Structure formats: C-alpha cells, structure tokens
Amino acid sequence: MKIERIKGFRDHYPEDMEIRYSVFTRITNVAENFGYQRIDFPSLEYLEMYKQKSGSELVSQTFSFTDKGGREVTMIPEATPSTVRLLTARKDIPRPVRWYSLPKVWRYEEPQEGRFREHYQFNADMFGLDSAEADSEIIGLAAQILDELGLSGKYQININDRQVMEYILNDMNIQNIHEAFSVIDKYRKITREQFISMMAEINVDKKNTEKILDLLSERLDIKDFEKKLKSILNNFDGLKNRIERLKTTFSYISFYTKSDIKYDFSVVRGLSYYTGIVFEAFDSVGELRAILGGGRYDGLSTLFSDENIPAIGFAIGDAVLEILLKKYNLWEKYMRKQSYYICNLGSQFIEYSINLASKIRKSNRIALVDITGRKLSSQIKSAAEFDFALIIGENEVKSGTVTLKDMKTGEQKTIEEEEFYKLL
C-alpha cells in the first residue's frame, strides 16, 4: 500500500514555508504594532466547549473522538473558545486585553478552492471594552493587515449587526430567530428558490421572506443604511441608539483604512455566540470565499466563569489569503535575510569555513557550508538560490581572505576576512 497525503490536508515544502512564514511575520508585526500580544493553547480541547456555544453545524465538522480516559475531545476547529478559556482562567490580567494567536485548526469539511480540513489561522481578540472605539479598532486592525500585504483597494469589508438583524426579525414577528439566522447565513451560497423554501420550513411567510431578500440583495454605504431600515420597519425608534453606534464605528474605521467598507445585511456569521457587530472581508471581484471574518461575542466568557466579559475578534485563514496574494503576485518573500553559500574546497578547510559561517549567522544572516566534497562547479550550482557564494580554499586560508561571488551579477572578488566582516 502506497501511503499518500490524507484528503483535505496540505504538505508545505521549504520554498513554500519560507514565503508563508514571511506573510505570517508581516501579519503578526501589524498586530504587535497595535499592542496585541501573542498567546498559544493546546490543539486538543473538550468537545463540550463547542457543543455549548459554537453551534451544531460546527460540532458536526469536528475531528473529535473519545480518548483513552473516556473523555470526548476534539482537535480545535477554531480559536475563540480556547482564547476565552485562557482569559477566564486568570483574574490578575488587567483589561482591556489585546491578544493574538496563530494556531492550526481542523474542520471536517468538503475540500474545495480556499478550504481545507487543516489550515493556519491568525486570530486577534480584544476583551474588556464594549464600544464603537473597540469595534472600529479590531476591524481597523484587520484592514491594516490586508493593506500591509499589498491588498489595499483589492478587498471589501462587509459589516452587519446581529442586534439589528434580531430587531428586524422580531419586528416581522418571526419566532425562530436562530433558525432564520442560519438560513440568512447561507444566502450567498444557495439559490433564491432554496432560500424561500428554507424560510417556509421555519414558518416565515412569503411577504416577510421577500422583505428579507430585498434587504440581503444589496450592500449599502452607511449613509443609506438608516433610510433602508426606515423603509421596512414598523417600529424604527428602538434601533436609534444602535444605528448611531454603527455610524460612529464606520466613521472611526475610515481613519484606519481607505478600502471599501459596506453595510451588508446578509453577514450574520454562522457561529451562534455572536452578539453584536459582525463582519467579513471579500476580494473586490467576488471570486473567492471570505478572506476573514469576525464579530462581537460578549457572552462567551460565561461558559467558563460567572463574569460577562465584553469581547470582539476576527480570524484570517491562510488558504483564501494565499490564493488572493498569488493572484496579484504578492505571494512572495518579504525582507528575506541575506544568504551566503560557503563553497568548501576540501576537508582541511572545514574549520575555517565553519568559523566564517558562525560569524555570518551572528549577524542574523543565512550561512550554509557545503560539506559534500564535490567539485567547485557543482557547489556553485547549488549556490544559485543564494545571494552570495563564498569560496574557501588553500589560498584564502593562507592569506586570511574570502572570495566573494555575487550570484545575481556574477561579479567575483577576493577581500580580506576582516573587511568582509565589516560588510556584515
């Protein structure tokens, strides 16, 4: 039997990981510049944690099992519950808290473009504040990450508010709010006929279904948002405070990014723990799945403690992000370290070469010593992907020099060893 990679999983070779790591570094640098601190947590958690708050759809997608101790556990399908568990486990952490993480997560979904059963996921969360300022900061952070990666103008962030949507559904006397959210979340993935049928199954009449479809059909500028609500609501006054907060949030976001921000009633996010503003980012052309998504989840902390801690966060998976960056030729190494390939012309020169490599590495540069014993021409071929080749033979060792070859221009010169170290 030939053992192959499991369906839905990926292998990452060095040339891929170098770029992936570079992208992750740029993402985490933006988060740290905002004052967010890195955390980490186990890849395995109790399944009950997700049964209580994440929703039945997510639980059905988990890689879960009963361990040897008889406990129901799962590979983490998302990061938010673990992050909240960390926060509530300690009482001495001053708030507001700004954390980020970069774990792998696992979901048993049908693999397709931009979706795998295992992927890297960047997460950022803020705890302790419930305000337009906090909402705009977390969305601003998401936008600035995409801008830093070169995607400014190539994506759109779509925002909704679960409280606004719940108010609308209550105004229509719809009883099955949770089920309605589940159908609305599928709006852009199913046909109009399927949407109407699914709404009918949860006892939403055709008139209200048409009203909802009208709401979901367009993405609005914030200045048109209030007018749209007035046109469909029987009682508008109960939303005035929420609308003012959303308008303030949109205003603040404009100071973080100049990219397109829209109000989109179809964004409700599938996870059941969201309690307020929710958002997703898509490529401007609309060809791909969501690049990122998040929202406010103020009640999740009560799963672990008796304290209701305000919280908002988002996640970026690497799968869709990679596709989008490759589309615009942005999937590339950024600020890579200078690299040296040390061509060693004999075992008697190995000590000199190792000493040279150690000093290069201390200057935070890459140095690889060829220890194959091959001819110089073969070693030079291996150095093709490096910035420089350093040739070390009898003449160099005797004279205390190095022969430096620029692998891009082909220029070659011999210089004093001390002079070379000064160049570093």
Short mmCIF file of C-alpha atoms in Angstrom, two decimals:
data_model
loop_
_atom_site.label_atom_id
_atom_site.label_comp_id
_atom_site.label_asym_id
_atom_site.label_seq_id
_atom_site.Cartn_x
_atom_site.Cartn_y
_atom_site.Cartn_z
CA MET A 1 0.00 0.00 0.00
CA LYS A 2 1.32 3.39 -1.02
CA ILE A 3 0.81 5.87 1.80
CA GLU A 4 -0.29 9.27 0.50
CA ARG A 5 -1.34 12.58 1.99
CA ILE A 6 -4.82 12.49 3.53
CA LYS A 7 -7.55 14.26 1.54
CA GLY A 8 -8.10 17.86 2.59
CA PHE A 9 -4.63 18.31 4.08
CA ARG A 10 -1.55 20.01 2.62
CA ASP A 11 2.19 19.43 2.53
CA HIS A 12 4.42 22.50 2.71
CA TYR A 13 7.91 22.29 1.21
CA PRO A 14 10.72 24.71 2.23
CA GLU A 15 10.19 27.12 -0.68
CA ASP A 16 6.52 27.42 0.31
CA MET A 17 7.12 27.69 4.05
CA GLU A 18 9.65 30.47 3.56
CA ILE A 19 7.01 32.61 1.86
CA ARG A 20 4.25 31.51 4.26
CA TYR A 21 6.40 32.39 7.26
CA SER A 22 7.19 35.78 5.70
CA VAL A 23 3.46 36.50 5.28
CA PHE A 24 2.72 35.40 8.85
CA THR A 25 5.53 37.62 10.14
CA ARG A 26 4.09 40.66 8.39
CA ILE A 27 0.64 39.88 9.81
CA THR A 28 1.90 39.47 13.37
CA ASN A 29 4.05 42.60 13.09
CA VAL A 30 0.93 44.67 12.36
CA ALA A 31 -0.86 43.11 15.34
CA GLU A 32 2.09 43.81 17.64
CA ASN A 33 2.25 47.40 16.38
CA PHE A 34 -1.37 47.73 17.60
CA GLY A 35 -0.28 46.47 21.03
CA TYR A 36 -1.58 42.89 20.69
CA GLN A 37 0.37 40.15 22.49
CA ARG A 38 0.82 36.56 21.33
CA ILE A 39 -0.73 33.59 23.14
CA ASP A 40 -0.91 29.87 22.41
CA PHE A 41 -3.07 26.96 23.60
CA PRO A 42 -3.44 23.18 23.10
CA SER A 43 -4.55 21.69 19.78
CA LEU A 44 -6.90 19.41 21.74
CA GLU A 45 -9.88 20.63 23.80
CA TYR A 46 -13.01 19.14 25.37
CA LEU A 47 -15.75 18.77 22.76
CA GLU A 48 -18.32 20.07 25.26
CA MET A 49 -16.82 23.55 24.95
CA TYR A 50 -18.00 23.72 21.33
CA LYS A 51 -21.31 21.92 21.91
CA GLN A 52 -22.40 24.67 24.28
CA LYS A 53 -21.59 27.78 22.27
CA SER A 54 -20.30 27.20 18.74
CA GLY A 55 -23.41 25.64 17.23
CA SER A 56 -24.40 22.20 15.94
CA GLU A 57 -23.04 22.77 12.40
CA LEU A 58 -19.51 23.38 13.65
CA VAL A 59 -19.66 20.45 16.09
CA SER A 60 -20.65 18.15 13.22
CA GLN A 61 -17.45 19.21 11.42
CA THR A 62 -15.02 18.49 14.25
CA PHE A 63 -12.25 15.91 14.28
CA SER A 64 -13.48 14.56 17.62
CA PHE A 65 -13.05 11.27 19.44
CA THR A 66 -13.21 9.62 22.85
CA ASP A 67 -9.71 9.46 24.34
CA LYS A 68 -8.23 6.62 26.41
CA GLY A 69 -9.57 8.28 29.56
CA GLY A 70 -13.14 8.14 28.22
CA ARG A 71 -13.32 11.90 27.57
CA GLU A 72 -14.91 13.45 24.47
CA VAL A 73 -12.22 15.65 22.94
CA THR A 74 -11.60 17.35 19.62
CA MET A 75 -8.86 18.93 17.54
CA ILE A 76 -9.67 22.64 17.79
CA PRO A 77 -11.95 23.77 14.93
CA GLU A 78 -11.49 27.45 15.86
CA ALA A 79 -9.53 29.55 18.34
CA THR A 80 -12.06 31.76 20.12
CA PRO A 81 -13.27 29.37 22.87
CA SER A 82 -9.68 28.43 23.77
CA THR A 83 -8.72 32.12 23.92
CA VAL A 84 -11.64 32.90 26.25
CA ARG A 85 -10.77 29.89 28.40
CA LEU A 86 -7.24 31.28 28.85
CA LEU A 87 -8.57 34.70 29.80
CA THR A 88 -11.07 33.47 32.39
CA ALA A 89 -8.55 31.08 33.97
CA ARG A 90 -6.72 34.06 35.49
CA LYS A 91 -8.10 37.00 37.46
CA ASP A 92 -4.90 39.07 37.52
CA ILE A 93 -4.81 40.15 33.85
CA PRO A 94 -5.51 43.90 33.51
CA ARG A 95 -8.08 44.94 30.92
CA PRO A 96 -8.58 45.77 28.18
CA VAL A 97 -6.74 42.69 26.90
CA ARG A 98 -5.38 42.55 23.35
CA TRP A 99 -4.24 39.08 22.26
CA TYR A 100 -3.41 37.31 19.03
CA SER A 101 -2.62 33.70 18.10
CA LEU A 102 -1.59 31.68 15.04
CA PRO A 103 -2.56 28.02 15.51
CA LYS A 104 -3.57 25.32 13.08
CA VAL A 105 -7.29 24.48 13.19
CA TRP A 106 -9.18 21.44 11.90
CA ARG A 107 -12.66 21.00 10.39
CA TYR A 108 -14.06 18.03 8.52
CA GLU A 109 -15.50 19.96 5.58
CA GLU A 110 -15.60 19.08 1.89
CA PRO A 111 -12.29 20.36 0.45
CA GLN A 112 -12.55 22.94 -2.32
CA GLU A 113 -10.71 26.03 -3.51
CA GLY A 114 -9.78 28.06 -0.46
CA ARG A 115 -10.97 25.44 2.02
CA PHE A 116 -9.03 22.58 3.58
CA ARG A 117 -9.57 20.33 6.58
CA GLU A 118 -6.48 21.78 8.24
CA HIS A 119 -5.17 25.31 7.92
CA TYR A 120 -3.26 28.02 9.71
CA GLN A 121 -5.43 30.73 11.24
CA PHE A 122 -4.42 34.14 12.56
CA ASN A 123 -6.73 35.35 15.35
CA ALA A 124 -6.94 38.72 17.10
CA ASP A 125 -9.22 39.49 20.05
CA MET A 126 -9.92 42.38 22.41
CA PHE A 127 -11.53 41.84 25.83
CA GLY A 128 -12.99 44.28 28.34
CA LEU A 129 -14.46 47.02 26.14
CA ASP A 130 -17.90 47.30 24.51
CA SER A 131 -17.77 50.45 22.40
CA ALA A 132 -17.60 51.82 18.87
CA GLU A 133 -13.93 52.56 19.51
CA ALA A 134 -13.20 48.88 20.26
CA ASP A 135 -15.26 47.66 17.29
CA SER A 136 -13.51 50.02 14.90
CA GLU A 137 -10.04 49.13 16.24
CA ILE A 138 -10.47 45.41 15.63
CA ILE A 139 -11.88 45.99 12.13
CA GLY A 140 -9.16 48.57 11.53
CA LEU A 141 -6.53 46.01 12.52
CA ALA A 142 -7.99 43.51 10.05
CA ALA A 143 -7.95 46.14 7.30
CA GLN A 144 -4.39 47.27 8.02
CA ILE A 145 -3.17 43.67 7.87
CA LEU A 146 -4.63 43.30 4.37
CA ASP A 147 -3.24 46.70 3.39
CA GLU A 148 0.23 45.74 4.67
CA LEU A 149 0.13 42.64 2.46
CA GLY A 150 -0.45 44.85 -0.59
CA LEU A 151 -4.20 44.26 -0.93
CA SER A 152 -5.39 47.85 -0.41
CA GLY A 153 -8.23 48.52 -2.84
CA LYS A 154 -8.50 44.82 -3.69
CA TYR A 155 -10.94 43.83 -0.94
CA GLN A 156 -14.19 44.98 0.64
CA ILE A 157 -15.21 44.68 4.30
CA ASN A 158 -18.92 44.00 4.80
CA ILE A 159 -20.45 44.76 8.20
CA ASN A 160 -23.73 43.87 9.87
CA ASP A 161 -25.02 43.79 13.45
CA ARG A 162 -26.74 40.75 14.98
CA GLN A 163 -28.77 43.01 17.29
CA VAL A 164 -30.05 44.96 14.30
CA MET A 165 -30.95 41.76 12.47
CA GLU A 166 -32.68 40.32 15.53
CA TYR A 167 -34.67 43.54 15.90
CA ILE A 168 -35.74 43.35 12.24
CA LEU A 169 -36.85 39.72 12.55
CA ASN A 170 -38.75 40.47 15.77
CA ASP A 171 -40.40 43.44 14.05
CA MET A 172 -41.65 40.96 11.44
CA ASN A 173 -42.95 38.68 14.24
CA ILE A 174 -40.62 35.88 13.17
CA GLN A 175 -40.39 33.37 16.02
CA ASN A 176 -37.46 31.15 15.02
CA ILE A 177 -34.72 33.77 15.16
CA HIS A 178 -31.82 31.33 15.46
CA GLU A 179 -33.06 29.21 12.55
CA ALA A 180 -33.62 32.35 10.47
CA PHE A 181 -30.03 33.44 11.08
CA SER A 182 -28.89 30.02 9.89
CA VAL A 183 -30.80 30.45 6.61
CA ILE A 184 -29.61 34.04 6.14
CA ASP A 185 -26.02 32.88 6.62
CA LYS A 186 -26.48 30.63 3.56
CA TYR A 187 -27.95 33.43 1.40
CA ARG A 188 -24.98 33.81 -0.95
CA LYS A 189 -24.41 30.05 -1.20
CA ILE A 190 -27.91 28.93 -2.29
CA THR A 191 -30.48 29.87 -4.94
CA ARG A 192 -33.36 32.26 -4.34
CA GLU A 193 -35.80 29.35 -4.57
CA GLN A 194 -33.87 27.37 -1.97
CA PHE A 195 -33.83 30.41 0.34
CA ILE A 196 -37.62 30.86 0.06
CA SER A 197 -38.16 27.14 0.68
CA MET A 198 -35.89 27.10 3.76
CA MET A 199 -37.66 30.16 5.20
CA ALA A 200 -41.02 28.49 4.65
CA GLU A 201 -39.79 25.44 6.59
CA ILE A 202 -39.29 27.65 9.67
CA ASN A 203 -42.74 29.27 9.23
CA VAL A 204 -41.66 32.61 7.74
CA ASP A 205 -44.42 33.79 5.38
CA LYS A 206 -43.75 34.80 1.79
CA LYS A 207 -44.27 38.53 2.41
CA ASN A 208 -41.61 38.69 5.13
CA THR A 209 -39.30 36.43 3.13
CA GLU A 210 -39.49 38.90 0.23
CA LYS A 211 -38.70 41.76 2.63
CA ILE A 212 -35.67 39.87 3.92
CA LEU A 213 -34.50 39.08 0.39
CA ASP A 214 -34.78 42.76 -0.51
CA LEU A 215 -32.57 43.61 2.50
CA LEU A 216 -29.99 41.00 1.64
CA SER A 217 -29.76 41.83 -2.05
CA GLU A 218 -27.56 44.93 -1.82
CA ARG A 219 -24.54 46.25 0.05
CA LEU A 220 -25.04 49.80 1.26
CA ASP A 221 -22.97 52.82 2.14
CA ILE A 222 -23.56 53.69 5.79
CA LYS A 223 -25.35 56.90 4.75
CA ASP A 224 -28.07 54.79 3.05
CA PHE A 225 -28.34 52.25 5.86
CA GLU A 226 -30.78 54.21 8.06
CA LYS A 227 -33.07 55.06 5.14
CA LYS A 228 -33.27 51.37 4.21
CA LEU A 229 -34.28 50.38 7.74
CA LYS A 230 -36.99 53.02 7.89
CA SER A 231 -38.49 51.63 4.67
CA ILE A 232 -39.06 48.14 6.10
CA LEU A 233 -39.58 48.52 9.86
CA ASN A 234 -42.93 49.04 11.58
CA ASN A 235 -41.18 50.44 14.65
CA PHE A 236 -37.91 52.22 13.90
CA ASP A 237 -37.34 54.10 17.17
CA GLY A 238 -35.99 51.12 19.09
CA LEU A 239 -32.91 50.98 16.86
CA LYS A 240 -31.82 54.63 17.04
CA ASN A 241 -29.02 54.10 19.59
CA ARG A 242 -27.71 51.07 17.73
CA ILE A 243 -27.71 52.95 14.45
CA GLU A 244 -25.77 55.86 15.95
CA ARG A 245 -23.14 53.46 17.29
CA LEU A 246 -22.76 51.82 13.87
CA LYS A 247 -22.42 55.21 12.17
CA THR A 248 -19.71 56.15 14.68
CA THR A 249 -17.95 52.83 14.10
CA PHE A 250 -17.92 53.35 10.33
CA SER A 251 -16.57 56.85 10.82
CA TYR A 252 -13.70 55.62 13.00
CA ILE A 253 -12.84 52.78 10.59
CA SER A 254 -12.21 55.36 7.86
CA PHE A 255 -9.20 56.58 9.84
CA TYR A 256 -7.64 53.09 9.71
CA THR A 257 -8.11 52.32 6.00
CA LYS A 258 -9.30 53.81 2.76
CA SER A 259 -10.55 50.46 1.48
CA ASP A 260 -14.22 49.89 0.72
CA ILE A 261 -16.48 49.33 3.77
CA LYS A 262 -20.16 48.44 3.22
CA TYR A 263 -23.21 47.57 5.30
CA ASP A 264 -24.39 44.08 4.32
CA PHE A 265 -27.50 42.59 5.98
CA SER A 266 -26.53 39.11 4.73
CA VAL A 267 -23.48 38.92 7.01
CA VAL A 268 -24.61 37.17 10.20
CA ARG A 269 -21.72 34.66 10.68
CA GLY A 270 -22.59 31.04 11.32
CA LEU A 271 -21.29 30.70 14.87
CA SER A 272 -24.07 31.05 17.43
CA TYR A 273 -22.11 33.03 20.03
CA TYR A 274 -22.01 36.37 18.16
CA THR A 275 -23.92 39.13 19.97
CA GLY A 276 -23.37 42.40 18.10
CA ILE A 277 -21.38 43.72 15.16
CA VAL A 278 -20.19 41.06 12.69
CA PHE A 279 -18.01 41.48 9.61
CA GLU A 280 -16.34 39.67 6.72
CA ALA A 281 -13.83 40.69 4.05
CA PHE A 282 -14.06 39.52 0.45
CA ASP A 283 -11.98 40.12 -2.65
CA SER A 284 -13.44 43.05 -4.61
CA VAL A 285 -14.13 40.89 -7.67
CA GLY A 286 -16.17 38.46 -5.57
CA GLU A 287 -14.49 35.30 -6.87
CA LEU A 288 -13.43 33.77 -3.55
CA ARG A 289 -14.72 32.73 -0.15
CA ALA A 290 -14.32 35.19 2.74
CA ILE A 291 -10.73 36.28 3.41
CA LEU A 292 -11.51 36.91 7.08
CA GLY A 293 -14.43 37.17 9.44
CA GLY A 294 -15.28 38.08 13.00
CA GLY A 295 -17.51 39.97 15.35
CA ARG A 296 -18.56 40.71 18.91
CA TYR A 297 -19.18 37.80 21.29
CA ASP A 298 -19.84 39.34 24.71
CA GLY A 299 -21.49 36.31 26.32
CA LEU A 300 -18.93 33.60 25.62
CA SER A 301 -16.97 34.13 28.86
CA THR A 302 -19.97 32.90 30.91
CA LEU A 303 -19.22 29.40 29.61
CA PHE A 304 -16.08 29.42 31.78
CA SER A 305 -16.86 31.86 34.59
CA ASP A 306 -19.62 33.92 36.19
CA GLU A 307 -18.30 37.09 34.56
CA ASN A 308 -19.69 38.51 31.32
CA ILE A 309 -16.63 39.97 29.60
CA PRO A 310 -17.12 42.16 26.50
CA ALA A 311 -15.19 40.67 23.59
CA ILE A 312 -14.62 41.17 19.87
CA GLY A 313 -12.27 39.46 17.46
CA PHE A 314 -11.61 38.09 13.98
CA ALA A 315 -9.75 35.31 12.18
CA ILE A 316 -7.84 35.07 8.89
CA GLY A 317 -7.29 31.64 7.35
CA ASP A 318 -4.20 31.18 5.19
CA ALA A 319 -5.93 29.26 2.35
CA VAL A 320 -8.00 32.04 0.73
CA LEU A 321 -5.36 34.62 1.61
CA GLU A 322 -2.76 32.60 -0.33
CA ILE A 323 -4.98 32.41 -3.42
CA LEU A 324 -5.61 36.16 -3.36
CA LEU A 325 -1.95 37.09 -2.83
CA LYS A 326 -0.88 34.78 -5.65
CA LYS A 327 -3.48 36.35 -7.95
CA TYR A 328 -1.81 39.74 -7.54
CA ASN A 329 1.76 38.34 -7.48
CA LEU A 330 2.06 39.23 -3.80
CA TRP A 331 2.78 35.71 -2.51
CA GLU A 332 6.49 36.33 -2.12
CA LYS A 333 9.26 36.60 0.41
CA TYR A 334 9.48 40.00 2.05
CA MET A 335 12.66 41.42 3.56
CA ARG A 336 14.32 38.00 3.38
CA LYS A 337 17.64 37.53 5.13
CA GLN A 338 20.82 37.92 3.10
CA SER A 339 22.21 34.46 2.32
CA TYR A 340 25.69 33.02 1.82
CA TYR A 341 26.66 29.64 0.39
CA ILE A 342 30.17 28.68 1.53
CA CYS A 343 31.93 26.59 -1.09
CA ASN A 344 34.42 24.47 0.81
CA LEU A 345 37.23 23.15 -1.42
CA GLY A 346 38.48 20.44 0.90
CA SER A 347 38.01 18.85 4.30
CA GLN A 348 41.21 20.56 5.52
CA PHE A 349 39.41 23.92 5.19
CA ILE A 350 36.29 22.93 7.10
CA GLU A 351 37.31 24.66 10.37
CA TYR A 352 37.90 27.94 8.53
CA SER A 353 34.52 27.59 6.79
CA ILE A 354 32.61 26.77 9.99
CA ASN A 355 34.19 29.74 11.78
CA LEU A 356 33.26 32.01 8.87
CA ALA A 357 29.66 30.69 8.83
CA SER A 358 29.28 31.20 12.59
CA LYS A 359 30.23 34.87 12.32
CA ILE A 360 27.81 35.37 9.43
CA ARG A 361 24.98 33.78 11.40
CA LYS A 362 25.70 36.00 14.40
CA SER A 363 24.89 38.96 12.16
CA ASN A 364 21.43 37.40 11.55
CA ARG A 365 22.21 36.22 8.03
CA ILE A 366 21.93 32.79 6.45
CA ALA A 367 25.13 30.79 6.00
CA LEU A 368 25.28 27.25 4.62
CA VAL A 369 28.58 25.33 4.48
CA ASP A 370 28.89 22.82 1.64
CA ILE A 371 30.18 19.58 3.21
CA THR A 372 29.62 17.30 0.20
CA GLY A 373 33.22 17.23 -1.08
CA ARG A 374 32.04 17.99 -4.63
CA LYS A 375 33.87 19.97 -7.30
CA LEU A 376 33.62 23.77 -7.14
CA SER A 377 31.41 23.93 -10.26
CA SER A 378 28.82 21.68 -8.59
CA GLN A 379 28.91 23.73 -5.39
CA ILE A 380 28.41 26.95 -7.35
CA LYS A 381 25.30 25.42 -8.98
CA SER A 382 23.91 24.71 -5.51
CA ALA A 383 24.56 28.34 -4.57
CA ALA A 384 22.30 29.66 -7.34
CA GLU A 385 19.40 30.49 -4.97
CA PHE A 386 21.69 32.32 -2.53
CA ASP A 387 22.71 35.97 -2.66
CA PHE A 388 26.43 35.23 -2.46
CA ALA A 389 28.85 32.34 -2.73
CA LEU A 390 31.96 32.39 -0.56
CA ILE A 391 34.80 30.29 -1.95
CA ILE A 392 37.22 28.92 0.65
CA GLY A 393 40.33 27.08 -0.49
CA GLU A 394 44.05 26.93 0.21
CA ASN A 395 44.79 30.48 -0.97
CA GLU A 396 42.01 32.00 1.14
CA VAL A 397 43.01 30.15 4.31
CA LYS A 398 46.72 31.00 3.95
CA SER A 399 46.10 34.69 3.24
CA GLY A 400 43.14 35.23 5.63
CA THR A 401 40.80 36.22 2.78
CA VAL A 402 37.48 35.17 1.28
CA THR A 403 36.49 35.02 -2.37
CA LEU A 404 33.04 36.58 -2.69
CA LYS A 405 30.81 35.89 -5.71
CA ASP A 406 27.61 37.86 -6.25
CA MET A 407 25.17 35.21 -7.52
CA LYS A 408 22.92 37.79 -9.19
CA THR A 409 25.52 39.78 -11.13
CA GLY A 410 28.27 37.15 -11.37
CA GLU A 411 30.84 39.65 -10.07
CA GLN A 412 33.62 37.99 -8.06
CA LYS A 413 36.35 39.48 -5.86
CA THR A 414 38.76 38.43 -3.12
CA ILE A 415 38.82 40.55 0.04
CA GLU A 416 40.41 40.46 3.49
CA GLU A 417 38.43 38.44 6.02
CA GLU A 418 38.17 41.41 8.39
CA GLU A 419 36.96 43.64 5.57
CA PHE A 420 34.24 41.08 4.80
CA TYR A 421 33.08 41.07 8.42
CA LYS A 422 32.76 44.86 8.28
CA LEU A 423 30.40 44.47 5.31
CA LEU A 424 28.11 42.43 7.56
#
